Coordinates of C-alpha atoms and ligand atoms in Angstrom, one line a residue:
Chain D
M77 CA -18.2 -58.3 -40.1
S78 CA -21.7 -57.1 -39.3
A79 CA -22.4 -53.7 -40.5
V80 CA -22.7 -52.8 -44.1
I81 CA -22.2 -49.7 -46.1
D82 CA -24.7 -49.0 -48.7
K83 CA -23.8 -49.0 -52.3
V84 CA -21.9 -46.2 -53.8
E85 CA -24.4 -43.8 -55.3
T86 CA -23.5 -42.5 -58.7
G87 CA -24.8 -39.3 -60.1
T88 CA -26.3 -39.0 -63.6
S89 CA -22.8 -38.6 -65.0
G90 CA -21.7 -41.8 -63.3
T91 CA -19.1 -40.1 -61.1
P92 CA -18.6 -41.7 -57.7
R93 CA -19.6 -39.6 -54.7
H94 CA -16.2 -39.6 -53.3
Q95 CA -13.2 -38.4 -55.3
M96 CA -9.9 -39.3 -53.9
A97 CA -7.9 -36.2 -53.0
E98 CA -5.3 -35.4 -55.6
E99 CA -3.2 -33.1 -53.5
C100 CA -0.2 -34.2 -51.4
F101 CA -0.8 -33.2 -47.8
T102 CA 2.8 -33.6 -46.8
L103 CA 4.3 -31.4 -49.5
D104 CA 1.5 -28.8 -49.1
A105 CA 2.4 -28.6 -45.4
G106 CA 6.0 -27.9 -46.4
L107 CA 7.3 -31.1 -44.8
P108 CA 10.1 -33.4 -46.0
T109 CA 9.2 -36.9 -47.1
G110 CA 12.0 -39.1 -45.8
P111 CA 12.0 -41.7 -43.0
V112 CA 11.9 -40.3 -39.5
S113 CA 13.8 -41.3 -36.4
V114 CA 12.1 -43.3 -33.6
E115 CA 14.4 -42.0 -30.9
P116 CA 11.7 -39.6 -29.6
Y117 CA 9.6 -42.7 -28.7
R118 CA 12.1 -44.8 -26.9
S119 CA 14.8 -42.6 -25.4
P120 CA 14.6 -41.8 -21.7
E121 CA 17.0 -38.8 -22.3
F122 CA 14.8 -37.5 -25.0
F123 CA 11.9 -37.8 -22.6
E124 CA 13.6 -35.7 -19.9
R125 CA 14.4 -33.0 -22.4
E126 CA 10.9 -33.1 -23.7
R127 CA 9.6 -32.4 -20.2
E128 CA 11.8 -29.3 -19.9
R129 CA 11.7 -28.0 -23.5
V130 CA 8.1 -28.8 -24.4
F131 CA 5.8 -29.4 -21.4
K132 CA 7.4 -26.7 -19.2
R133 CA 7.2 -24.1 -22.0
A134 CA 4.1 -24.9 -24.0
W135 CA 0.5 -23.9 -23.1
L136 CA -1.2 -27.1 -21.9
F137 CA -4.9 -27.9 -21.8
A138 CA -6.1 -28.2 -18.2
G139 CA -10.0 -28.2 -18.4
R140 CA -13.2 -26.7 -19.7
I141 CA -15.0 -23.7 -18.2
E142 CA -18.1 -25.9 -17.6
Q143 CA -16.0 -27.4 -14.7
L144 CA -16.2 -23.9 -13.1
P145 CA -20.0 -23.3 -13.2
E146 CA -20.1 -20.5 -10.6
H147 CA -17.8 -18.1 -8.9
D148 CA -15.7 -19.9 -6.2
S149 CA -16.0 -23.1 -8.2
Y150 CA -12.7 -25.0 -8.4
F151 CA -11.1 -28.1 -9.7
V152 CA -7.7 -29.7 -9.3
K153 CA -5.7 -30.9 -12.3
E154 CA -2.7 -33.1 -11.7
I155 CA -0.1 -32.5 -14.4
L156 CA 2.4 -35.3 -13.7
I157 CA 4.8 -34.4 -16.5
C158 CA 5.4 -31.0 -14.8
K159 CA 5.2 -32.6 -11.3
A160 CA 2.4 -30.2 -10.5
S161 CA -0.9 -30.2 -8.7
V162 CA -2.8 -27.3 -10.2
L163 CA -5.8 -25.6 -8.5
I164 CA -8.0 -23.8 -11.0
T165 CA -10.6 -21.4 -9.7
R166 CA -13.2 -18.9 -10.8
S167 CA -13.0 -15.7 -8.9
K168 CA -15.9 -13.5 -7.7
E169 CA -15.2 -11.3 -10.7
G170 CA -15.5 -14.4 -13.0
K171 CA -11.8 -14.6 -13.7
V172 CA -10.3 -18.1 -14.3
Q173 CA -7.1 -18.4 -12.4
A174 CA -4.6 -21.2 -11.8
F175 CA -2.3 -21.8 -8.8
H176 CA 0.1 -24.3 -7.6
N177 CA -1.9 -26.3 -5.0
V178 CA 0.9 -26.0 -2.5
C179 CA 0.8 -24.4 0.9
S180 CA 3.2 -21.5 1.7
H181 CA 3.8 -22.9 5.2
R182 CA 5.5 -26.2 4.7
G183 CA 4.5 -27.3 1.2
N184 CA 1.5 -29.5 1.8
L185 CA -1.1 -29.9 -0.9
V186 CA -3.9 -27.6 0.1
V187 CA -7.0 -29.0 -1.8
N188 CA -7.5 -32.7 -1.8
K189 CA -10.9 -32.9 -3.5
P190 CA -11.1 -33.1 -7.3
C191 CA -13.6 -30.3 -7.6
G192 CA -16.1 -28.3 -5.7
R193 CA -17.1 -24.8 -4.6
A194 CA -15.4 -22.9 -1.7
E195 CA -14.6 -19.3 -0.8
R196 CA -11.6 -20.4 1.2
H197 CA -9.2 -23.3 0.8
V198 CA -7.8 -24.5 4.1
C199 CA -4.6 -26.5 4.3
R200 CA -5.3 -29.3 6.7
Y201 CA -1.8 -29.5 8.2
H202 CA -2.0 -26.3 10.3
N203 CA -5.2 -24.6 8.9
W204 CA -3.6 -21.9 6.9
A205 CA -6.4 -20.4 4.8
Y206 CA -6.3 -19.1 1.2
G207 CA -8.8 -17.5 -1.0
G208 CA -10.4 -14.2 -2.1
K209 CA -8.6 -12.5 -4.9
D210 CA -5.5 -14.1 -6.5
G211 CA -5.1 -16.9 -4.0
A212 CA -4.2 -14.6 -1.1
L213 CA -3.3 -16.0 2.3
L214 CA -6.2 -15.0 4.5
G215 CA -5.2 -16.4 7.8
I216 CA -2.4 -18.0 9.9
P217 CA -3.4 -19.7 13.1
D218 CA -1.2 -18.5 16.0
Q219 CA 0.4 -15.9 13.8
K220 CA 2.0 -14.1 16.7
H221 CA 4.6 -16.9 17.2
F222 CA 5.9 -16.6 13.6
F223 CA 8.8 -14.3 12.8
D224 CA 8.1 -11.3 10.6
V225 CA 5.7 -13.1 8.3
D226 CA 4.5 -11.0 5.4
K227 CA 1.1 -12.5 4.6
K228 CA 0.9 -10.5 1.3
S229 CA 3.9 -12.5 -0.1
L230 CA 2.6 -15.8 1.1
G231 CA -0.4 -16.4 -1.2
L232 CA -0.7 -19.4 -3.5
T233 CA 1.9 -19.4 -6.3
P234 CA 0.1 -18.4 -9.5
I235 CA 0.4 -20.3 -12.7
A236 CA -0.2 -18.5 -16.0
C237 CA -3.7 -19.4 -17.2
D238 CA -5.9 -18.3 -20.1
V239 CA -9.0 -19.4 -21.8
W240 CA -9.7 -20.0 -25.5
E241 CA -13.2 -20.9 -26.7
G242 CA -14.0 -22.3 -23.2
F243 CA -10.8 -24.4 -23.1
I244 CA -8.6 -23.6 -20.2
F245 CA -4.8 -23.7 -20.7
V246 CA -1.9 -23.3 -18.3
N247 CA 1.7 -22.5 -18.8
F248 CA 4.5 -23.4 -16.4
Q249 CA 6.9 -20.7 -17.4
K250 CA 6.9 -18.0 -14.6
Q251 CA 6.5 -15.4 -17.3
P252 CA 5.3 -17.2 -20.4
E253 CA 7.4 -16.1 -23.4
V254 CA 4.3 -16.2 -25.6
T255 CA 0.7 -15.6 -24.9
L256 CA -1.9 -18.4 -25.5
A257 CA -3.1 -16.5 -28.6
E258 CA 0.4 -16.4 -30.0
F259 CA 0.9 -20.1 -29.1
L260 CA -2.4 -21.1 -30.9
G261 CA -1.5 -18.9 -33.8
P262 CA -3.5 -19.5 -37.0
F263 CA -5.2 -22.5 -35.4
G264 CA -6.8 -20.2 -32.7
T265 CA -8.3 -17.8 -35.3
T266 CA -9.3 -20.5 -37.8
Y267 CA -11.2 -22.6 -35.2
A268 CA -12.7 -19.7 -33.3
G269 CA -16.5 -19.4 -33.1
I270 CA -17.5 -23.1 -33.4
P271 CA -20.9 -23.6 -31.8
Y272 CA -20.2 -26.2 -29.2
F273 CA -23.1 -28.1 -27.6
N274 CA -23.9 -30.8 -25.1
L275 CA -20.8 -29.9 -23.0
D276 CA -22.4 -30.8 -19.6
E277 CA -22.7 -34.6 -20.0
T278 CA -19.7 -36.8 -20.7
I279 CA -18.6 -40.3 -21.1
V280 CA -15.0 -40.6 -19.9
I281 CA -12.7 -43.4 -20.9
Q282 CA -9.2 -43.6 -19.4
A283 CA -6.2 -45.8 -19.8
D284 CA -2.8 -45.9 -18.0
F285 CA -0.6 -48.0 -20.2
K286 CA 2.9 -48.9 -21.2
A287 CA 3.8 -46.8 -24.3
N288 CA 5.2 -43.4 -25.2
W289 CA 2.5 -40.7 -25.2
K290 CA 3.2 -39.9 -28.9
L291 CA 2.2 -43.4 -29.9
I292 CA -1.4 -43.0 -28.8
A293 CA -1.5 -39.4 -30.2
D294 CA -0.2 -40.8 -33.5
A295 CA -3.0 -43.5 -33.5
F296 CA -5.6 -40.7 -33.5
A297 CA -3.7 -38.7 -36.1
E298 CA -4.2 -41.0 -39.1
P299 CA -7.1 -43.0 -40.4
Y300 CA -4.9 -45.3 -42.5
H301 CA -5.0 -48.0 -39.7
V302 CA -8.8 -47.9 -39.4
P303 CA -9.6 -50.7 -41.9
S304 CA -6.9 -53.0 -40.5
L305 CA -6.9 -52.4 -36.7
H306 CA -10.6 -51.5 -36.3
P307 CA -12.2 -53.8 -38.9
A308 CA -15.5 -54.2 -37.0
T309 CA -15.7 -51.2 -34.7
L310 CA -14.9 -48.4 -37.1
A311 CA -14.1 -49.5 -40.6
P312 CA -17.8 -49.9 -41.7
G313 CA -18.5 -46.3 -41.0
F314 CA -15.1 -44.8 -41.9
A315 CA -13.8 -46.7 -44.9
H316 CA -15.4 -48.2 -48.0
P317 CA -14.3 -51.3 -49.8
E318 CA -14.5 -49.5 -53.2
D319 CA -14.9 -45.9 -52.5
N320 CA -12.1 -45.3 -50.0
R321 CA -10.5 -48.6 -49.0
Y322 CA -7.7 -47.1 -46.9
A323 CA -9.8 -44.4 -45.3
R324 CA -7.7 -41.6 -46.9
P325 CA -8.4 -38.2 -45.2
L326 CA -10.5 -35.7 -47.1
S327 CA -8.0 -33.0 -46.0
A328 CA -5.0 -32.8 -43.8
R329 CA -3.3 -29.5 -43.0
A330 CA -0.9 -27.8 -40.7
H331 CA -2.1 -24.7 -38.8
G332 CA 1.2 -23.2 -37.5
I333 CA 2.4 -25.7 -34.9
H334 CA -1.0 -27.4 -34.7
R335 CA -2.8 -29.6 -37.3
H336 CA -6.0 -31.3 -38.4
F337 CA -7.3 -34.0 -40.7
S338 CA -10.8 -34.5 -41.9
A339 CA -12.0 -38.1 -41.8
Y340 CA -14.0 -39.8 -44.5
G341 CA -17.3 -41.3 -43.5
N342 CA -20.3 -42.7 -45.1
P343 CA -23.2 -40.4 -44.2
H344 CA -25.7 -43.0 -45.3
Y345 CA -24.3 -45.7 -43.1
V346 CA -27.0 -47.9 -41.5
P347 CA -26.5 -51.0 -39.4
A348 CA -26.7 -54.3 -41.2
P349 CA -30.0 -56.2 -40.8
T350 CA -28.1 -58.9 -38.8
S351 CA -27.0 -56.3 -36.3
K352 CA -30.2 -56.4 -34.4
V353 CA -29.1 -54.5 -31.3
E354 CA -27.3 -51.8 -33.2
S355 CA -30.5 -51.4 -35.3
L356 CA -32.7 -51.4 -32.3
V357 CA -30.9 -48.6 -30.5
Y358 CA -29.7 -46.7 -33.6
I359 CA -31.7 -43.6 -34.1
Q360 CA -30.8 -41.2 -36.9
D361 CA -31.6 -38.1 -34.8
T362 CA -29.2 -39.0 -32.1
G363 CA -26.3 -39.1 -34.5
G364 CA -24.2 -41.6 -36.4
V365 CA -21.7 -44.3 -35.5
L366 CA -19.6 -41.8 -33.5
G367 CA -22.3 -39.2 -33.0
G368 CA -24.6 -38.3 -30.1
D369 CA -26.9 -35.4 -31.0
A370 CA -29.5 -34.0 -33.3
S371 CA -28.5 -32.8 -36.7
E372 CA -29.6 -29.3 -36.1
N373 CA -26.8 -28.7 -33.6
A374 CA -24.4 -30.6 -35.8
Q375 CA -25.3 -28.4 -38.8
G376 CA -24.0 -25.3 -37.1
V377 CA -20.6 -27.1 -36.6
M378 CA -20.6 -28.4 -40.2
N379 CA -21.2 -24.9 -41.6
H380 CA -18.2 -23.5 -39.9
P381 CA -15.5 -22.9 -42.5
A382 CA -12.7 -24.6 -40.4
I383 CA -14.7 -27.8 -40.2
N384 CA -14.4 -30.2 -43.1
P385 CA -12.7 -27.3 -45.0
T386 CA -13.3 -28.9 -48.4
K387 CA -17.0 -29.4 -47.5
N388 CA -16.8 -32.9 -48.8
P389 CA -20.3 -34.6 -48.4
N390 CA -18.7 -37.8 -47.2
W391 CA -17.3 -36.3 -44.1
S392 CA -17.5 -37.9 -40.6
A393 CA -15.2 -36.1 -38.3
D394 CA -12.3 -33.6 -37.9
V395 CA -9.4 -34.5 -35.7
T396 CA -7.5 -31.4 -34.5
W397 CA -4.2 -31.9 -32.7
I398 CA -3.2 -29.0 -30.6
F399 CA 0.5 -29.3 -29.9
P400 CA 1.7 -31.0 -27.8
N401 CA -0.8 -33.4 -26.3
F402 CA -4.4 -32.3 -26.8
N403 CA -7.1 -33.2 -29.4
I404 CA -10.4 -31.5 -30.0
D405 CA -12.5 -33.6 -32.4
Y406 CA -15.6 -32.6 -34.2
S407 CA -18.1 -35.0 -35.7
T408 CA -21.5 -35.1 -37.3
G409 CA -23.0 -35.8 -33.9
G410 CA -20.8 -34.1 -31.3
F411 CA -17.4 -33.5 -29.8
W412 CA -14.8 -35.4 -27.9
I413 CA -11.4 -34.4 -26.6
H414 CA -8.2 -36.4 -25.9
E415 CA -5.5 -35.7 -23.4
F416 CA -2.3 -37.7 -23.9
W417 CA -0.3 -37.2 -20.7
P418 CA 3.3 -38.5 -20.5
V419 CA 4.3 -40.2 -17.3
A420 CA 7.5 -41.8 -18.4
Y421 CA 9.2 -42.4 -21.8
N422 CA 7.2 -45.6 -22.0
R423 CA 4.1 -44.8 -19.9
T424 CA 1.1 -42.7 -20.7
Q425 CA -2.1 -41.7 -19.0
W426 CA -4.8 -41.0 -21.6
T427 CA -8.2 -39.4 -21.0
L428 CA -10.9 -39.4 -23.6
R429 CA -13.9 -37.2 -22.8
I430 CA -16.9 -37.6 -25.1
F431 CA -19.6 -35.0 -24.8
I432 CA -23.1 -36.4 -25.0
P433 CA -26.7 -35.1 -24.8
K434 CA -28.7 -35.6 -21.6
T435 CA -30.4 -38.9 -21.6
A436 CA -33.9 -38.3 -23.1
S437 CA -35.5 -41.8 -23.0
I438 CA -35.0 -45.5 -22.4
R439 CA -34.0 -46.1 -26.0
H440 CA -31.7 -43.1 -26.0
R441 CA -30.0 -44.4 -22.9
L442 CA -29.5 -47.8 -24.6
Q443 CA -28.0 -46.0 -27.6
L444 CA -25.6 -44.1 -25.4
E445 CA -24.5 -47.5 -23.8
H446 CA -23.9 -48.9 -27.2
Y447 CA -21.9 -45.7 -28.1
A448 CA -19.8 -45.9 -25.0
S449 CA -19.2 -49.6 -25.5
R450 CA -18.1 -49.2 -29.1
W451 CA -15.7 -46.4 -28.1
A452 CA -14.2 -48.5 -25.3
E453 CA -13.6 -51.2 -27.8
V454 CA -11.9 -48.9 -30.2
V455 CA -9.8 -47.6 -27.4
L456 CA -8.9 -51.2 -26.3
E457 CA -7.7 -51.9 -29.9
D458 CA -5.5 -48.8 -29.9
V459 CA -4.1 -49.2 -26.4
T460 CA -3.2 -52.9 -27.0
N461 CA -1.5 -51.9 -30.2
C462 CA 0.5 -49.0 -28.7
E463 CA 2.0 -51.3 -26.1
R464 CA 3.1 -53.7 -28.9
I465 CA 4.7 -50.8 -30.9
Q466 CA 6.6 -49.7 -27.8
L467 CA 8.1 -53.2 -27.4
G468 CA 8.9 -53.2 -31.1
L469 CA 10.7 -49.8 -31.0
E470 CA 12.5 -50.6 -27.8
S471 CA 13.9 -53.8 -29.3
G472 CA 16.2 -51.6 -31.4
A473 CA 15.4 -53.5 -34.5
K474 CA 14.4 -50.3 -36.3
D475 CA 15.9 -46.8 -36.1
H476 CA 13.4 -45.2 -38.4
M477 CA 9.8 -45.3 -39.4
V478 CA 8.4 -44.7 -42.9
L479 CA 5.4 -42.5 -43.1
Q480 CA 2.9 -42.2 -46.0
D481 CA 1.0 -39.0 -47.0
A482 CA -2.1 -39.9 -44.9
E483 CA 0.3 -39.9 -41.9
M484 CA 1.2 -36.3 -42.4
L485 CA 0.1 -35.2 -38.9
I486 CA 2.6 -37.5 -37.3
R487 CA 5.4 -36.2 -39.4
H488 CA 4.3 -32.6 -38.7
N489 CA 4.3 -33.3 -34.9
L490 CA 7.8 -34.7 -35.0
W491 CA 9.0 -31.8 -37.1
V492 CA 7.4 -29.3 -34.6
L493 CA 8.7 -31.2 -31.7
D494 CA 12.2 -31.1 -33.1
K495 CA 12.0 -27.3 -33.3
W496 CA 10.9 -27.1 -29.6
M497 CA 13.7 -29.3 -28.6
K498 CA 16.3 -27.1 -30.4
A499 CA 14.9 -23.6 -30.0
D500 CA 16.2 -21.6 -27.0
K501 CA 13.4 -19.1 -27.5
V502 CA 9.8 -20.2 -27.7
A503 CA 9.1 -17.6 -30.3
D504 CA 11.6 -19.4 -32.6
A505 CA 9.8 -22.7 -31.9
L506 CA 6.6 -21.2 -33.3
K507 CA 8.1 -20.2 -36.6
Chain I
M133 CA -48.7 -56.2 -13.8
S134 CA -49.0 -59.0 -11.4
A135 CA -48.1 -61.0 -9.1
V136 CA -45.7 -62.8 -6.9
T137 CA -42.4 -61.5 -8.0
D138 CA -39.8 -61.1 -5.4
K139 CA -38.7 -57.5 -6.0
A140 CA -35.4 -58.0 -4.4
T141 CA -34.3 -60.6 -6.9
S142 CA -36.6 -60.8 -9.8
L143 CA -37.7 -59.2 -13.0
P144 CA -41.2 -57.8 -13.8
A145 CA -43.8 -60.4 -14.8
G146 CA -43.5 -61.4 -18.4
F147 CA -39.7 -61.4 -18.4
E148 CA -39.2 -64.7 -16.6
A149 CA -37.2 -66.0 -19.5
L150 CA -34.4 -63.5 -18.6
E151 CA -34.2 -64.5 -15.0
A152 CA -31.3 -66.9 -15.4
F153 CA -29.2 -64.0 -16.8
V154 CA -29.6 -61.7 -13.9
P155 CA -26.8 -62.9 -11.7
Y156 CA -24.1 -62.6 -14.4
W157 CA -25.3 -59.6 -16.5
V158 CA -26.9 -57.1 -14.1
H159 CA -24.3 -54.5 -13.0
E160 CA -24.3 -51.0 -11.6
T161 CA -21.9 -49.4 -14.1
N162 CA -21.1 -49.3 -17.8
D163 CA -17.5 -50.5 -17.1
K164 CA -18.7 -53.5 -15.1
R165 CA -21.0 -54.6 -17.9
R166 CA -18.1 -54.3 -20.3
E167 CA -16.0 -56.4 -18.1
A168 CA -18.7 -59.0 -17.8
R169 CA -18.8 -59.4 -21.6
S170 CA -15.1 -59.2 -22.0
T171 CA -14.4 -62.1 -19.7
A172 CA -17.4 -64.3 -20.7
Q173 CA -17.3 -67.3 -22.9
M174 CA -18.7 -66.7 -26.4
E175 CA -21.4 -69.3 -26.0
D176 CA -22.7 -67.7 -22.9
I177 CA -22.7 -64.3 -24.5
Q178 CA -24.6 -65.8 -27.5
A179 CA -27.2 -67.5 -25.2
F180 CA -27.9 -64.2 -23.4
Y181 CA -28.0 -62.3 -26.8
D182 CA -30.4 -64.8 -28.3
T183 CA -32.8 -64.6 -25.4
V184 CA -32.7 -60.9 -24.7
V185 CA -32.9 -59.5 -28.2
P186 CA -36.4 -60.9 -29.1
M187 CA -37.7 -59.4 -25.8
A188 CA -36.0 -56.0 -26.1
E189 CA -38.9 -54.0 -27.7
Q190 CA -41.2 -55.4 -25.1
G191 CA -38.7 -54.5 -22.4
I192 CA -38.4 -50.9 -23.7
A193 CA -42.1 -50.5 -23.8
Y194 CA -42.5 -51.8 -20.3
L195 CA -39.8 -49.5 -18.9
E196 CA -41.2 -46.4 -20.7
Q197 CA -43.9 -46.2 -18.1
Y198 CA -41.3 -45.0 -15.5
E199 CA -39.2 -41.9 -15.2
L200 CA -35.5 -42.4 -15.8
G201 CA -33.7 -42.9 -12.6
K202 CA -36.9 -43.6 -10.7
M203 CA -37.9 -47.2 -11.2
P204 CA -38.9 -50.0 -8.9
A205 CA -36.1 -52.5 -8.3
D206 CA -37.5 -55.2 -10.7
A207 CA -37.8 -52.7 -13.5
E208 CA -34.4 -51.3 -12.9
R209 CA -33.0 -54.8 -13.1
L210 CA -34.6 -55.3 -16.5
F211 CA -33.2 -51.9 -17.6
K212 CA -29.7 -53.0 -16.6
L213 CA -30.1 -56.3 -18.5
L214 CA -31.1 -54.3 -21.6
L215 CA -28.0 -52.1 -21.1
A216 CA -25.9 -55.3 -20.9
M217 CA -27.5 -56.4 -24.2
N218 CA -25.5 -53.6 -25.9
H219 CA -22.2 -55.2 -24.7
A220 CA -23.3 -58.6 -25.8
A221 CA -23.9 -57.0 -29.2
I222 CA -20.4 -55.8 -29.4
A223 CA -19.2 -59.4 -29.2
V224 CA -21.9 -61.0 -31.4
E225 CA -22.5 -58.3 -34.0
M226 CA -18.9 -56.9 -34.3
H227 CA -16.2 -59.2 -33.3
G228 CA -17.7 -62.7 -33.3
A229 CA -15.7 -63.1 -30.2
P230 CA -15.9 -61.7 -26.6
R231 CA -13.6 -58.8 -27.4
A232 CA -11.5 -57.2 -30.0
F233 CA -9.1 -59.5 -31.9
D234 CA -5.7 -59.7 -30.3
S235 CA -6.6 -57.4 -27.4
T236 CA -5.1 -58.0 -24.0
W237 CA -7.1 -58.6 -20.8
P238 CA -7.0 -57.5 -18.0
S239 CA -6.9 -54.2 -19.8
A240 CA -5.7 -50.8 -18.9
V241 CA -8.8 -49.3 -20.4
R242 CA -11.6 -48.2 -18.1
I243 CA -14.9 -46.4 -18.7
T244 CA -14.5 -44.2 -15.7
Q245 CA -17.8 -42.3 -16.3
G246 CA -20.7 -43.7 -18.2
P247 CA -24.0 -42.1 -19.3
W248 CA -26.7 -41.4 -16.7
P249 CA -28.4 -43.4 -15.2
H250 CA -26.5 -46.5 -14.3
G251 CA -23.4 -45.5 -16.1
G252 CA -21.4 -45.0 -12.9
R253 CA -18.3 -43.1 -12.0
I254 CA -15.0 -44.6 -11.0
Ligands
FES229 S1 1.7 -27.0 5.6 FE1 -0.1 -26.0 5.2 S2 -0.7 -25.2 7.1 FE2 1.2 -26.1 7.5
FE2_230 FE1 -7.2 -46.3 -33.8

C-alpha cells in the first residue's frame, strides 16, 4: 500500500484523537438485532411486489434543478422500474413539472433528446404538438378529420412532481397519498438549508451490472468493508490501523424512513512520499481524498447541524440514504449522489454523479483526473463484489445474513422495506 | 520553443523521451485512459510511469502558457499524456497491479462524463 496516515496525535492528557463510539446505533434506532432474510435480494416475486408497493408509491429522485436552467428547459428521465419515460420541464412561471413522455394520439414517445430547451414538444409520428402550461395539446394536424376530439383533455399526462432543496422528485401514484414533505419527514427538515456548491460540473460514473439494487445500496451504507475491499483506494483515508481499524462510523441514525452514517476520516491524511503522482496533483485547497473544493465552501457544510452531528474532528463524509434508492453524500470537499435503479431482481443500473469545481488550472485538471480515476476504481471494486454476492445468495446456501452494529443502515432499510411491502396505506408505511 | 516537430504526431520539443508512449497512452476521454491502464501489462505501465513522472513538473510548467481547452496539437498531446499518468499511478501507487485485486474485466463500470477538458462524455 502506498499512502500513509500520519501518526495518531495525542493531546497533553494522552487521549487519542478518536474515541470509539460507545453507543449502539442499532438499538438507538429501535431496530431488532437478529439475522435478516436474504429473500429480498434474490426472489423474482419479491421484486415484482417491490415494483408495485415501493417504487410505484414512493417519491423517487429524478434530477436536480440545475438541469432546468431556464424556463422551457427540459430533460427526460427514464425510470425503468416504473416502465416510464418522464419529461421534466420548467414552465414560463418557473414551475417544475413532470409528464409521461407519451403522445395522446397513438402512444409514441414525444421527446427523444435527453435534454434541451423548447417551447413546444412535437411528436414526430404525426406532428401533434404539446407545450405551454401544463403540457397542453397545442395542435393536431388535419384536425377536421378526427371525430369529436377534445383537445383540452388530450394534454400530456402529468406525474406528481415536487422539489426539495433543489432535488426533483416524482411520484407515480395518480394522487400521491403523501406529499414529498410528508415522505421526507424528519429527514427533510433536519437536512434543509445545507449550502450546496459546485453543482454545475460533474463527473458521472455508471454501471449496469448483475446484482440486486439493494446490494450496491448496502455497499455504500456501511464502512465496515472499507479496510478489506478497498485496501488501497479508500482505506488509507477512511480507516486507521490503530485508531479505527474497522472504519467504525462516527454516528449512524434513522431519520424516519431515511437514514445516515458519518464516516471516519483522517483530516491530516497526506499522500505517502512514494506516491509521487498523488503528491504532485494533490493540493490541500482542492480537497481531500474524496474532495474537490476549497475549504471555505466546505466549512459552511460542516457547520450545518445535520452534518457530522457529533461534530467529530475526524470526520470525512456523511452518507445519507433517502428511501428507497437515492443517496446524497456530503464530504469535506464536496457532494456526490447515487441513484440505484432496479432493472430486474438481479440487475441494476447505478449512476454516481460527483459534483466538482470548474477546472481552474492544468494542475487542478490533473487532480480531477486522479479523483475520477480513484472513484472509478472504488466503484469497480464494489460492482465486482456485488455480482459475486448475488451469485452467493442465489445459490441458496444461506437464508439469512448477519449484520453488525456498523451495518445498521442496511438493517433499517430492510425494516422500512418490509413495512412498505405490508402496509396498504402509504401513511402506515411511514410510521 | 523550436523546431522541427511534426505537430500532427509529436510532442513539444524537450519531451522527446515521451514520444514512444503517445500511441498507447494518448486518448480523448477519461474512460479511454482508464481502459488503457486497466488492460495494459504492469511492466508497460511501470515503464510509462517511470518516464513520465520525472518530467511532469516540466510538462505542467510548459502547458501553463496556454489557456485550458485552447492548445496547439502537440501541447494537447502532452496534456493527455499527463492525464494518463494519473491512471498509471492508480496501478503503480495503489494496487501494484493494473487494476483492483480480483476485479473483473471487461467491466460494467464506465466514466460516462469526465472533467473538462478532455474528460469526454459517453
Ligand atoms: S403518435 Fe404522436 S402524433 Fe401520432
Ligand atoms: Fe465499497
